XYZ file of C-alpha atoms in Angstrom:
154
model
C 0.000 0.000 0.000
C 1.166 3.515 -0.754
C 1.484 5.950 2.136
C -1.520 8.136 2.959
C -3.054 10.485 2.028
C -4.585 9.012 -1.150
C -6.565 11.240 -3.505
C -9.252 9.809 -5.797
C -10.455 12.056 -8.616
C -13.693 11.505 -10.515
C -15.408 13.800 -12.998
C -19.117 13.935 -13.766
C -20.974 15.560 -16.643
C -24.693 15.885 -17.246
C -27.281 18.103 -18.870
C -30.737 19.360 -17.910
C -32.242 15.953 -18.767
C -30.955 12.389 -18.824
C -28.201 10.615 -17.017
C -24.800 11.577 -15.747
C -21.514 10.271 -17.123
C -18.829 9.469 -14.564
C -15.189 9.290 -15.612
C -11.832 8.751 -13.960
C -8.359 8.361 -15.421
C -7.750 4.863 -16.747
C -11.306 3.644 -16.070
C -14.265 3.038 -18.386
C -16.992 5.675 -18.280
C -20.011 4.811 -16.148
C -23.565 6.067 -16.636
C -25.588 7.116 -13.604
C -29.165 8.283 -13.103
C -31.537 8.903 -10.220
C -33.114 5.769 -8.714
C -36.830 5.142 -9.201
C -37.426 6.447 -5.672
C -36.332 9.879 -6.920
C -38.188 9.677 -10.236
C -35.363 8.099 -12.206
C -35.598 5.306 -14.761
C -34.324 2.581 -12.431
C -32.219 0.968 -15.153
C -28.854 2.549 -14.333
C -26.561 2.797 -11.356
C -27.613 5.631 -9.054
C -25.444 7.490 -6.539
C -27.267 5.563 -3.809
C -26.674 2.147 -5.393
C -23.056 3.085 -6.121
C -22.561 3.882 -2.431
C -23.929 0.481 -1.408
C -21.763 -1.171 -4.070
C -18.698 0.679 -2.777
C -19.361 -0.674 0.720
C -19.767 -4.245 -0.583
C -16.619 -4.053 -2.688
C -14.623 -2.453 0.125
C -15.798 -5.138 2.560
C -14.646 -7.982 0.285
C -11.298 -6.343 -0.517
C -10.678 -5.605 3.172
C -11.601 -9.207 4.040
C -9.221 -10.502 1.370
C -6.278 -8.626 2.884
C -7.160 -9.627 6.454
C -7.720 -13.279 5.504
C -4.313 -13.367 3.839
C -2.660 -11.859 6.927
C -4.564 -14.286 9.193
C -3.779 -17.266 6.954
C -7.484 -18.016 6.715
C -8.212 -20.371 3.815
C -11.386 -19.497 1.890
C -12.859 -20.081 -1.534
C -15.637 -17.523 -1.897
C -17.186 -14.516 -0.183
C -20.588 -13.280 -1.283
C -21.743 -9.955 0.065
C -24.916 -7.918 -0.200
C -25.439 -4.482 1.286
C -28.736 -2.866 2.187
C -28.395 0.863 2.837
C -31.400 2.704 4.281
C -31.922 6.347 3.334
C -34.147 8.379 5.654
C -34.957 11.990 6.372
C -33.799 12.992 9.845
C -34.269 16.562 11.044
C -35.065 17.705 7.476
C -31.881 16.138 6.059
C -31.800 12.947 3.994
C -28.933 10.642 4.856
C -28.131 6.973 5.196
C -29.119 5.866 8.677
C -28.436 2.124 8.530
C -26.194 -0.208 6.558
C -26.686 -3.972 6.780
C -23.925 -6.101 5.277
C -24.807 -9.753 4.679
C -21.793 -11.961 4.072
C -21.678 -15.618 3.082
C -18.180 -17.043 3.430
C -17.274 -20.428 1.973
C -14.274 -22.125 3.547
C -12.774 -25.607 3.437
C -14.254 -28.113 5.863
C -12.333 -28.049 9.131
C -11.636 -24.303 9.044
C -12.047 -22.576 12.405
C -15.454 -20.887 12.656
C -14.072 -18.572 15.338
C -11.296 -17.402 13.008
C -13.802 -16.879 10.173
C -16.055 -14.780 12.399
C -13.129 -12.750 13.723
C -11.828 -11.921 10.233
C -15.334 -11.079 8.938
C -15.902 -8.748 11.897
C -12.502 -7.096 11.377
C -13.322 -6.600 7.690
C -16.593 -4.866 8.585
C -14.853 -2.697 11.175
C -12.016 -1.889 8.776
C -14.046 -1.018 5.675
C -12.952 2.553 5.004
C -16.012 3.376 2.911
C -18.435 2.311 5.656
C -16.232 4.029 8.237
C -16.771 7.269 6.334
C -20.529 7.182 6.995
C -22.418 8.088 10.132
C -24.984 5.326 9.602
C -25.513 2.510 12.096
C -23.906 -0.671 10.812
C -24.777 -4.316 11.158
C -22.965 -7.409 9.901
C -24.876 -10.623 9.319
C -22.726 -13.602 8.449
C -23.069 -17.168 7.294
C -20.119 -19.527 7.141
C -20.397 -22.453 4.741
C -17.922 -25.299 5.071
C -17.273 -27.208 1.877
C -15.362 -30.439 1.421
C -12.473 -30.274 -1.003
C -13.703 -33.252 -3.071
C -17.289 -32.076 -3.543
C -18.976 -28.798 -4.449
C -21.736 -29.729 -1.980
C -21.596 -27.753 1.239
C -23.359 -27.473 4.543
C -23.993 -24.349 6.626
C -21.878 -24.155 9.774
């Protein structure tokens, strides 16, 4: 990792109608529009869905680094994020973020270690740490045998 501070630059362009185009150096352009809840078409990424996606991505990438450092063997991590937007004291902001993680590990892997690394990943997610919303982590650990794709919940 490079020393802090890191600066991330994104540009956005839009007109009186239609979507917004997001660009950043070296990345493909991304189209954005309001979500259906704000009168948008509902067929493009919105700022709100991009925020939830950033939390999910950050959680998995943080977990990956922590699992490597903890020598935790794993094969897959699925993550969904539900971010609740509410109006509080006349200001709309995200009040709650629920992260649901399903971790698949080889049979015989310590459940305690899995839970510890998942919790550390949630606590260490810099995107979620940048919000004032209440946070909750729900986790499922699936242990899979090496010989078979079949698995059983822990």
